[in-house]
XYZ file of C-alpha atoms in Angstrom:
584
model
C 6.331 -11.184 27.050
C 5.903 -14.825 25.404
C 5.791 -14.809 21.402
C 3.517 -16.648 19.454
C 5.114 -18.512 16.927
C 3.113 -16.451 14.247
C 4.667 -13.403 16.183
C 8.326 -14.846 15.743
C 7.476 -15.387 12.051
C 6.185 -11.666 11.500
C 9.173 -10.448 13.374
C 11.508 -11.814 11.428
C 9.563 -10.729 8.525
C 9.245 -7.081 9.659
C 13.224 -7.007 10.544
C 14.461 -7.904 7.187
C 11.763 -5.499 5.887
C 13.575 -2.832 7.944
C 16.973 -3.735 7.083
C 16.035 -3.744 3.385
C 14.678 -0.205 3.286
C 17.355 1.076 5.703
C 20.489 0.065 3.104
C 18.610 2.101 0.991
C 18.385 5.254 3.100
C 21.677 4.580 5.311
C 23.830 2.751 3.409
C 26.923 3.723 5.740
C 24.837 2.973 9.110
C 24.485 -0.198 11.110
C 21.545 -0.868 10.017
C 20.565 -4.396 12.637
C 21.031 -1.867 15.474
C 18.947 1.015 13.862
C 15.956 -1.643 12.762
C 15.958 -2.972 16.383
C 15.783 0.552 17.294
C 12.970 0.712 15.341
C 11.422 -2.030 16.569
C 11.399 -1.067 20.179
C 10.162 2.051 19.611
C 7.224 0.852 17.641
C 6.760 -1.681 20.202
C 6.683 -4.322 17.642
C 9.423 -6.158 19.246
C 5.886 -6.583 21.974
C 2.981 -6.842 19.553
C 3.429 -7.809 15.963
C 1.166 -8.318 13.441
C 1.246 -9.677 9.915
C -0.797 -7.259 7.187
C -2.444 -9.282 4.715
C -0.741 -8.023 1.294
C -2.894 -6.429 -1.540
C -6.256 -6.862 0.950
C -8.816 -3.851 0.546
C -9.280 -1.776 3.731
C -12.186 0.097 2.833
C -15.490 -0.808 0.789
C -18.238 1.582 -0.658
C -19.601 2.768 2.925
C -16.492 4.673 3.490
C -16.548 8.630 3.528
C -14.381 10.808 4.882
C -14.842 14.263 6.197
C -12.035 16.748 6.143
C -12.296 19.701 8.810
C -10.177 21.833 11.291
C -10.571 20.992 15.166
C -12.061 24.599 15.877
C -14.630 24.924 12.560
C -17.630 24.282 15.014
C -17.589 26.785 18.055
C -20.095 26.513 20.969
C -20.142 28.371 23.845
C -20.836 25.516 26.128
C -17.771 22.930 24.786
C -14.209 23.104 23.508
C -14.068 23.192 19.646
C -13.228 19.058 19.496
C -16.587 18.099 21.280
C -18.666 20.995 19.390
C -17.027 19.293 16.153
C -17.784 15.785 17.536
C -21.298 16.286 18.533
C -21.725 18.237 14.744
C -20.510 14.906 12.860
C -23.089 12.567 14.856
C -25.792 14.632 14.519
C -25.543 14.959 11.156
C -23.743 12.013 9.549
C -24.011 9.048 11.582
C -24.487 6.271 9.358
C -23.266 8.535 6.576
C -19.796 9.625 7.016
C -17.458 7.028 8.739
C -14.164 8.850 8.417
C -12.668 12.538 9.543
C -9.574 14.217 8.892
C -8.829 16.574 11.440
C -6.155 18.928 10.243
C -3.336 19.446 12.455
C -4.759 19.655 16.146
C -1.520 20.424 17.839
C 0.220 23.496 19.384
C 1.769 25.749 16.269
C 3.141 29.022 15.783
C 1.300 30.009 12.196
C 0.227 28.124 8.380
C -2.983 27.056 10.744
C -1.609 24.355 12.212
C 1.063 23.303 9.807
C 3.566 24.549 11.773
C 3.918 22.511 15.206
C 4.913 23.637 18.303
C 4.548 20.400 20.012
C 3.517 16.679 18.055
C 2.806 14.790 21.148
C 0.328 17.789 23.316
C -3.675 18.580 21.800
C -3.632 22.352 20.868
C -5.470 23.337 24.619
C -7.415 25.518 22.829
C -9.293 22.601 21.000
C -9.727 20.090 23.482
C -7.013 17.735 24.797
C -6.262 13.703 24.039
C -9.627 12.496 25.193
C -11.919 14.123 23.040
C -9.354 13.152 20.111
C -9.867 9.194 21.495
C -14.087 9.931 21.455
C -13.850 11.489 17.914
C -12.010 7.942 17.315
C -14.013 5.686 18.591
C -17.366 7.006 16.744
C -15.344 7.558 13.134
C -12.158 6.365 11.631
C -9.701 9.273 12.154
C -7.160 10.689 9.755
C -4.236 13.043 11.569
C -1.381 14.824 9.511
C 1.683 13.415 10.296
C 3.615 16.739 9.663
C 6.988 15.348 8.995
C 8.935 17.639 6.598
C 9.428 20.494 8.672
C 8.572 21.355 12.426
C 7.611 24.931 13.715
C 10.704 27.693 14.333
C 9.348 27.639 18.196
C 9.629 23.787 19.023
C 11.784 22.846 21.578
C 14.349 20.846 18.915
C 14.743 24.417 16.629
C 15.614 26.414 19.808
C 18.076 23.780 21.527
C 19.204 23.525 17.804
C 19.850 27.992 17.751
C 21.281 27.050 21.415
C 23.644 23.959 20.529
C 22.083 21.830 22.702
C 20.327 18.556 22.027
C 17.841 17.230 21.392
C 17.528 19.045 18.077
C 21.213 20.394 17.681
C 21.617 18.155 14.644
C 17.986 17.601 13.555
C 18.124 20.120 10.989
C 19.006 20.415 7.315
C 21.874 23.155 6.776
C 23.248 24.101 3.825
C 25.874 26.737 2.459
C 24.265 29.369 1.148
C 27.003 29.245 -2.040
C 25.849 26.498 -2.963
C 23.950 26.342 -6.373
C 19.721 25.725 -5.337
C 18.342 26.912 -8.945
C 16.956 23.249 -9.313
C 15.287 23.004 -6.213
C 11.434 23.050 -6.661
C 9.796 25.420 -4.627
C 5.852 25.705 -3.275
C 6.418 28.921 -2.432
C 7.862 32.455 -3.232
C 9.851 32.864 0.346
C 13.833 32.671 0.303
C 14.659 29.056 0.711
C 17.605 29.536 3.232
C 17.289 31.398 6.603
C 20.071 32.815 8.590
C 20.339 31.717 12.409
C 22.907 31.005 15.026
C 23.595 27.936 15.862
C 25.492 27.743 19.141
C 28.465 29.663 18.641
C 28.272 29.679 14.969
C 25.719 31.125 12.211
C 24.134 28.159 9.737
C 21.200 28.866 7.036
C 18.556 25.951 7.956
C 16.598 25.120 4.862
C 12.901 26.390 4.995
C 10.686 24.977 2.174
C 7.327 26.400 3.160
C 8.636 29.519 4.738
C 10.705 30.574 7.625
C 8.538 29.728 10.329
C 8.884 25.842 9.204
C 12.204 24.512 9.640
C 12.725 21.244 7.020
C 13.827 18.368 9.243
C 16.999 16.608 8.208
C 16.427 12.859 7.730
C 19.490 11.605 6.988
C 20.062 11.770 10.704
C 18.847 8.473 11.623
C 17.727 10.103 15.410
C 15.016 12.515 13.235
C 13.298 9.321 11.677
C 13.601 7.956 14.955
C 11.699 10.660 16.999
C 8.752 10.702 13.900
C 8.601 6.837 14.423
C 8.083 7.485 18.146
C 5.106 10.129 17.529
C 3.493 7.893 15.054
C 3.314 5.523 17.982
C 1.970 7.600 20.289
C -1.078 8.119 17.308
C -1.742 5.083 17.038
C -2.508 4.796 20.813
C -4.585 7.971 20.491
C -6.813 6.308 17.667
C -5.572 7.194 14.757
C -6.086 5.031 11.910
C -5.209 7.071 8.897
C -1.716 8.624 8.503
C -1.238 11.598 6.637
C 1.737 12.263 5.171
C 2.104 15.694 4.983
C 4.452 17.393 2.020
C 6.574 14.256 2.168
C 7.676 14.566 -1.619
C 10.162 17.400 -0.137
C 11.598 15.224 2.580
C 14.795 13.941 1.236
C 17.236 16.785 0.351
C 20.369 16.362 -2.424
C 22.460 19.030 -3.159
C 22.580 18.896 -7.320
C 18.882 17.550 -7.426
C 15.277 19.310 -7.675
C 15.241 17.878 -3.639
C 11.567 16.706 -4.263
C 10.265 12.686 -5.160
C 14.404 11.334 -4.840
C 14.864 7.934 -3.501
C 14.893 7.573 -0.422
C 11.765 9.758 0.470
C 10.087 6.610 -1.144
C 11.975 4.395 0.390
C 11.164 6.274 4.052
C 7.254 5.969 2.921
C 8.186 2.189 2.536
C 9.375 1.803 5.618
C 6.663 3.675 7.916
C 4.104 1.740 5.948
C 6.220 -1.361 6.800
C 6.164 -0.511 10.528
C 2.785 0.622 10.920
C 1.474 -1.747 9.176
C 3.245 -4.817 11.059
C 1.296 -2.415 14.396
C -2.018 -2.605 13.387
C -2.794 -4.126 9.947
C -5.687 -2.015 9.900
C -4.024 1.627 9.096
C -4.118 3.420 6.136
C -1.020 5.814 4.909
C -2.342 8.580 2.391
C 0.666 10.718 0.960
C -0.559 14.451 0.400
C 2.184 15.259 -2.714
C 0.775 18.234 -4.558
C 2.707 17.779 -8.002
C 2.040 17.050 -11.322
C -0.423 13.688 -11.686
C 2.802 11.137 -12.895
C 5.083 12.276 -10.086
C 1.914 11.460 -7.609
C 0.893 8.226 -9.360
C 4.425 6.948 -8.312
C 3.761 6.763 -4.454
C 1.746 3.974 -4.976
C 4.668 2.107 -5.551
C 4.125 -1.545 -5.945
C 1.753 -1.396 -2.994
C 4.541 -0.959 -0.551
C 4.194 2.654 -0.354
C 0.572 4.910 0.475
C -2.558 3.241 0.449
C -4.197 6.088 -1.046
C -2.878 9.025 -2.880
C -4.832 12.602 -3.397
C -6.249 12.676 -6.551
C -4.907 16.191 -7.206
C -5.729 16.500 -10.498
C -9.520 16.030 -10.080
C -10.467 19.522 -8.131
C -8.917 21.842 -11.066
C -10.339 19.603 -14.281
C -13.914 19.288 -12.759
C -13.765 22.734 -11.743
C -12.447 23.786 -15.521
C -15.244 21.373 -16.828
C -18.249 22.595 -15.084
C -17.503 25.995 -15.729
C -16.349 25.840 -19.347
C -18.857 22.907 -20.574
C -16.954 21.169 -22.061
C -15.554 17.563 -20.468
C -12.434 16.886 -22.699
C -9.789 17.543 -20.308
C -11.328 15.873 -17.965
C -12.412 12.404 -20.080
C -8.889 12.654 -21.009
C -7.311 12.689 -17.908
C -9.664 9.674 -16.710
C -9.166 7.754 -19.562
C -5.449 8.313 -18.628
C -5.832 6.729 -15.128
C -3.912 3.679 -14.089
C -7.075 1.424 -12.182
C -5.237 0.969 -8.477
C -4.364 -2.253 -7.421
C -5.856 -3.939 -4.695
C -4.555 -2.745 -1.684
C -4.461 0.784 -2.846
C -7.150 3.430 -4.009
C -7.540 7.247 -4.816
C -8.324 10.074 -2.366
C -11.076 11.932 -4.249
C -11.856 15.229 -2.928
C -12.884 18.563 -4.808
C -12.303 20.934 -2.190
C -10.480 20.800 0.784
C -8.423 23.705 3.284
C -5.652 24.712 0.558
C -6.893 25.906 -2.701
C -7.387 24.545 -5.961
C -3.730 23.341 -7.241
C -2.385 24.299 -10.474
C 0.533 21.934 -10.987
C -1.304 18.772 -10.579
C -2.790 20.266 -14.091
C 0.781 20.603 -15.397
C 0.851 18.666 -18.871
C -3.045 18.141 -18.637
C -4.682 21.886 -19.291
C -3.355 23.885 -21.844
C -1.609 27.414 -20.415
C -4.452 29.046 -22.218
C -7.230 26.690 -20.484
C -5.254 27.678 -16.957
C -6.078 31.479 -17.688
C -9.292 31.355 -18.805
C -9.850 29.460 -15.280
C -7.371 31.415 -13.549
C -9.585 34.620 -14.610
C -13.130 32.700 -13.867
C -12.346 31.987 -10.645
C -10.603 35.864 -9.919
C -14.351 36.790 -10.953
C -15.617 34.948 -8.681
C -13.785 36.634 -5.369
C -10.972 34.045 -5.410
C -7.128 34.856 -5.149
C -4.360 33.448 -6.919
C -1.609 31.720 -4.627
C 2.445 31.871 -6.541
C 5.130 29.726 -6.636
C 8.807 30.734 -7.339
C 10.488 29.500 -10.255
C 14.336 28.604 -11.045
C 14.970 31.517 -12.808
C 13.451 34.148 -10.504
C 9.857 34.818 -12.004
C 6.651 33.201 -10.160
C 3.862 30.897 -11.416
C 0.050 30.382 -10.205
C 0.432 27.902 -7.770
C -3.415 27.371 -6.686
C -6.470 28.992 -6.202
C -8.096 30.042 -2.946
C -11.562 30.104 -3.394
C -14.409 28.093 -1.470
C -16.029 25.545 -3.836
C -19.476 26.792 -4.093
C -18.319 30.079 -5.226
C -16.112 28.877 -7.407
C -19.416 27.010 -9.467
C -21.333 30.386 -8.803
C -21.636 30.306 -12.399
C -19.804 29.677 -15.961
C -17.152 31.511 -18.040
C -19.670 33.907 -19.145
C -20.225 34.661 -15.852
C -22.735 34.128 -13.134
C -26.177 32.570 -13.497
C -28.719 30.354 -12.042
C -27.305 26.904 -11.711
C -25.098 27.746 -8.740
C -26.084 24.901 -6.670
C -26.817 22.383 -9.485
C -23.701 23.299 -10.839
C -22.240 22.516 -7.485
C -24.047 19.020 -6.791
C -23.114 17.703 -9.734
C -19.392 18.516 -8.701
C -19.670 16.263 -6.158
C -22.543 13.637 -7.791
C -19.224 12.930 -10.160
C -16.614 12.937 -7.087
C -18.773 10.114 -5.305
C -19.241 7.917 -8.109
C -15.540 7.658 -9.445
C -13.177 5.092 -8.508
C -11.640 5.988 -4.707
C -12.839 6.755 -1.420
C -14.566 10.231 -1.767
C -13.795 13.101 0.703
C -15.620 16.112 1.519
C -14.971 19.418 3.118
C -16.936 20.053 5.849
C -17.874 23.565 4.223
C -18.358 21.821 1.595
C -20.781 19.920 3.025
C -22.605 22.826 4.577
C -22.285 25.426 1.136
C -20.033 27.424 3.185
C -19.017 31.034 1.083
C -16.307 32.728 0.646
C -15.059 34.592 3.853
C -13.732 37.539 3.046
C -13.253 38.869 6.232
C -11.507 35.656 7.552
C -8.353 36.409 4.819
C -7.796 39.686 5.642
C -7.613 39.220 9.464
C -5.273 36.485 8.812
C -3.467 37.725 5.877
C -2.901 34.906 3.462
C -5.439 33.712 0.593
C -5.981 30.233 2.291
C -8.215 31.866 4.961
C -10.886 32.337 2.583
C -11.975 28.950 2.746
C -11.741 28.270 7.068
C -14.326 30.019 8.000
C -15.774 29.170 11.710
C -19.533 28.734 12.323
C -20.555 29.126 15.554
C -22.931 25.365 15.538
C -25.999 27.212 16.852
C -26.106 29.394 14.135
C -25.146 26.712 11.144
C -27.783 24.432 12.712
C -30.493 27.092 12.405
C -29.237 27.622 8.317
C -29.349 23.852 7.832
C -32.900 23.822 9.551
C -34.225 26.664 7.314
C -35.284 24.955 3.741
C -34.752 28.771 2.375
C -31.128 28.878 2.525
C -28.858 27.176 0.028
C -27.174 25.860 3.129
C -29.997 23.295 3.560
C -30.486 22.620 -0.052
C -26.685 21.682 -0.323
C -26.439 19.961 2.559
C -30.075 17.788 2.137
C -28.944 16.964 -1.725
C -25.505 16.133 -0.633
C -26.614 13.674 2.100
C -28.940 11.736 -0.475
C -26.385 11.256 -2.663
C -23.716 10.305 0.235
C -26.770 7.473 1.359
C -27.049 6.178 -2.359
C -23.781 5.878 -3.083
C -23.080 3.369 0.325
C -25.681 1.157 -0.924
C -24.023 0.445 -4.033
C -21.660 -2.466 -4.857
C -20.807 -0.731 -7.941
C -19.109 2.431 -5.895
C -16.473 0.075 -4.004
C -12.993 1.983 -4.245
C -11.455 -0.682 -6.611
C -14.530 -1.611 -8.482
C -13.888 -1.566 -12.568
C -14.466 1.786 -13.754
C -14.134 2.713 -18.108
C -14.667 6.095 -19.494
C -17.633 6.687 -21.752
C -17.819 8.868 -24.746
C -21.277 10.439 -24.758
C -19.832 14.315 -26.004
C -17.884 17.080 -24.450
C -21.019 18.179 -22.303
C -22.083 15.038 -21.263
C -19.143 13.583 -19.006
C -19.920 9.726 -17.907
C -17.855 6.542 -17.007
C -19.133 2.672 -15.879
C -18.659 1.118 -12.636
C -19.103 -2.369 -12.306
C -19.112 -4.301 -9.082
C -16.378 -6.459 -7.754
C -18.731 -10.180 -7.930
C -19.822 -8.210 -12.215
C -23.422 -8.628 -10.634
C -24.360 -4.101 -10.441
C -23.712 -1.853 -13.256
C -23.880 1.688 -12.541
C -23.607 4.156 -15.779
C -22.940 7.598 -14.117
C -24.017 10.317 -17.052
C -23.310 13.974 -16.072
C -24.539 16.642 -17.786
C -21.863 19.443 -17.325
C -23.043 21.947 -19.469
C -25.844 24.699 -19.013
C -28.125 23.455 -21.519
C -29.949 20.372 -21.657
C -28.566 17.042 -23.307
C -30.204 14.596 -24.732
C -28.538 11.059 -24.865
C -29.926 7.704 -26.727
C -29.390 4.431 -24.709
C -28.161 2.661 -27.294
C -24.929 5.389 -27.417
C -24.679 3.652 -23.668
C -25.215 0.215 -24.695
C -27.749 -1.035 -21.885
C -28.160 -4.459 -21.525
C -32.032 -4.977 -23.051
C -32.721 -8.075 -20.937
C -32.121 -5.805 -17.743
C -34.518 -3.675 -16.229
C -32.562 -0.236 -15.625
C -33.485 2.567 -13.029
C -31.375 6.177 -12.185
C -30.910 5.871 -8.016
C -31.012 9.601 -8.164
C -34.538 10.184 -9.400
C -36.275 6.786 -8.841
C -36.928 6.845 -12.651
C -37.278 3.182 -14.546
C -36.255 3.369 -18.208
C -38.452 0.752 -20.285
C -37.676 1.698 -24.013
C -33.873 0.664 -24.459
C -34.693 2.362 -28.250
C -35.329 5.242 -26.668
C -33.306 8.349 -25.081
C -32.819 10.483 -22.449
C -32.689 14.209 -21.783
C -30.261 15.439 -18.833
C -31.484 19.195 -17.553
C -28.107 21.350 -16.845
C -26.089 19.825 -14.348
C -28.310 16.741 -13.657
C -26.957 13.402 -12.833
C -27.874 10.156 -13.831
C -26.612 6.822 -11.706
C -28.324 4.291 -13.887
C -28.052 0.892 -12.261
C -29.182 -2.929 -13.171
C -29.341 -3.830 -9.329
C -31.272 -1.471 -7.092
């Protein structure tokens, strides 16, 4: 095929890019043969496009949905096109994004553990319905690249000696001293297996059913490079990196954030961005808020990052009444670059994290919440520390039981409590994500954890879509109130200038029960003042403690209501939100 000249230039461009990032992670490899590897296999040495640096993907409209493939059953489709005719019922023109979680063969941690990257889990639906769900919505797939499943076809030619796969694993002796290694989990980080005619301990940092791939073989980063190709054909235009902090191993080390796992993110965001300009990389690292903050990069490395910490302080917030861990954490908040934004989400499959609160909650704060949310029907996921003992690693709870009521205990304000949660997630700087049971008010499902026997289940419930239809149709239910209040807000916050990802955002200091910030618009033209009364009792607040402009006219989105008297004040009821705005 003929190249452009513009095609020669972005070649060239790409190449050193590769070769750059690759004397970083290879320094003993050729590394002009293993970047025209790379090439080829990315097809850019075909098709290359040049990004434009520091441009803005996204805009206010965008809202992503995160669900499993199989959360909406009907007995007349597979679980993809139940899930597919669900999202445009209900959120076309709404929602724009989805993030389905891992939609591929596995062997157990609900998909987290594939069998097979390049085959559709049969069960769910198969590569067209994936290509539909893509062409109505922007779609997000986990790029599971840490660790594989013990059952894929690599980990038994590896136990067999035969390739592919034989070398594709990270071994270690088990002599060696691992007491710095940080661990997710409370599982023994080495398992035993045979490996052709001898015995090797393969490194297993999620458990022993998910093998940690060995990147420093230059073939592993090769084959991931290959199935991120293959994703892009299939429509996927978000990349999620899943558990990448724990990619790069180093005997000696703590084996989580080194080097060159950055420098790896740099280069797949180099080569899929030089593949289509228009993908997104968001890097799912559940660790304490500086150690996540630093795979921004320079905006060379994720788009987007989770906003971990925001699930456990507005959580702690809402249920203590009291903002100042929160405010302080926002205040804290580096504003992203262009080019780059948060993931805000308050809920999601996993449970509420604990060490993205390291350093920001006090250990007594992390009990009291700890004990709340045990109160409330949730469980308490560990960790295993250095020294032997365990730590609360997160909370598996669904959302709206988890604001079923305060410290004191339960009470009245259950869904208020619970709007508000996510009144505050869609107004912050970032792209805001929801939960589809979030969505929906979806409960805790008890039954769900004990038939699969680990905490997580509590929150993956399946509906059967006839029967969550007829809930959503039924103004009794809280399903309908949730879902009716949450798809107002969704349609405000679209129409607003002020709510674009990078728009300015400064934290106000209205009290510990009243927790607000400003946006501003990206042209200065909207103001939005987002007041949030996070506290059980009502608040009363004087516009001049906001500072409104006089010689604007001022209206809250959420209620319609037009505030005349800038001398005057106003009084938020428990868990009310105010979006007061200059440009309606």
């Amino acid at each position: 095929m003929t190249q452009t000249p513009l095609q020669e230039c972005s070649r060239e461009i790409i190449e050193k890019k590769l070769h750059d990032h690759l004397a970083v992670i290879y320094p003993d490899k050729d590394g002009d043969k293993l970047a025209q590897k790379l090439m080829h296999v990315m097809r850019l040495d075909e098709d290359c496009q040049s990004p434009l640096p520091h441009k803005n993907l996204w805009d206010e409209t965008d809202v992503v949905v995160i669900t499993y493939g199989n959360t909406i059953l009907s007995e007349k489709q597979h679980p993809l096109k139940a899930l597919h005719h669900f999202l445009k019922t209900h959120f076309t023109m709404l929602i724009n994004s989805v993030h389905i979680l891992p939609f591929f063969p596995y062997s157990s941690d609900d998909g987290f553990a594939v069998v097979d990257y390049k085959q559709v889990n049969p069960k769910l639906g198969d590569w067209s319905d994936v290509l539909r769900i893509s062409t109505d919505f922007h779609l997000m797939a986990d790029l599971v690249i840490n660790h594989c499943s013990a059952q894929h076809e690599w980990f038994i030619n590896f136990q067999q000696g035969k390739s592919p796969g034989n070398d594709y694993f990270f071994t270690v002796d088990p002599n060696e001293n691992l007491s710095g290694v940080v661990r997710p989990r409370t599982t023994p980080l080495l398992r035993a297996v045979s490996n052709g005619s001898s015995s090797k301990c393969v490194w297993c940092t999620f458990g022993h059913d998910q093998i940690d791939l060995d990147f420093r073989n230059p073939q592993v980063l090769l084959e991931m490079v290959d199935i991120i190709r293959l994703y892009l054909d299939m429509g996927v235009r978000i990349f999620r990196l899943d558990a990448v902090a724990f990619l790069w191993k180093k005997i000696g080390t703590s084996c989580i954030n080194l080097e060159e796992t950055h420098e790896i993110v740099r280069l797949l965001r180099s080569l899929i961005e030089y593949a289509d300009p228009n993908a997104v990389i968001i890097t799912e690292t559940n660790i304490p808020n500086r150690e996540n903050l630093s795979y921004f990069g320079n905006a060379n490395e994720a788009h987007w990052i989770y906003n971990f910490s925001l699930p456990p302080l507005l959580v702690n917030s809402l249920v203590s009444g009291n903002c100042r861990y929160l405010k302080n954490w926002l205040m804290s908040m580096p504003p992203a670059q262009n080019g780059t934004t948060y993931f805000n989400f308050i809920a999601s499959h996993d449970g509420i994290g604990l060490r993205p609160v390291e350093g920001l909650l006090t250990d007594d704060e992390q009990e009291t919440l700890i004990q709340t949310m045990e109160n409330f029907g949730g469980q308490i996921s560990w960790r295993a520390l250095d020294d032997g003992n365990k730590k609360p690693y997160e909370i598996n709870i669904s959302l709206f039981d988890a604001l079923k009521g305060t410290t004191a205990g339960e009470d009245e304000w259950q869904i208020d409590r619970f709007i508000c949660a996510h009144a505050i997630m869609l107004a912050l700087e970032g792209v805001p994500a929801f939960y589809l049971h979030s969505l929906v008010g979806t409960t805790n499902d008890y039954q769900r954890m004990l038939e699969h026997g680990h905490n997580r289940a509590i929150n993956r419930r399946q509906w059967q879509e006839s029967e969550l239809n007829q809930k959503l149709k039924d103004p009794t239910t809280h399903h309908h109130k949730v879902f009716y209040q949450l798809r107002h807000l969704i349609k405000l916050r679209r129409e607003q200038p002020a709510f674009h990802p990078n728009a300015t955002q400064f934290t106000l200091h209205l009290g510990e029960q009243i927790f607000a910030f400003w946006r501003q618009s990206i042209n200065r033209r909207q103001s939005i003042f987002c007041l949030n009364n996070i506290s059980d009792a009502p608040q009363t607040v004087p516009f001049s403690s906001i500072n409104l402009i006089g010689t604007d006219r001022w209206k809250d989105l959420v209620s319609d209501q037009i505030f005349e008297d800038m001398l005057g004040s106003v009084t938020l009821q428990p868990y009310q939100t105010l979006w007061i705005t200059n440009r309606w």
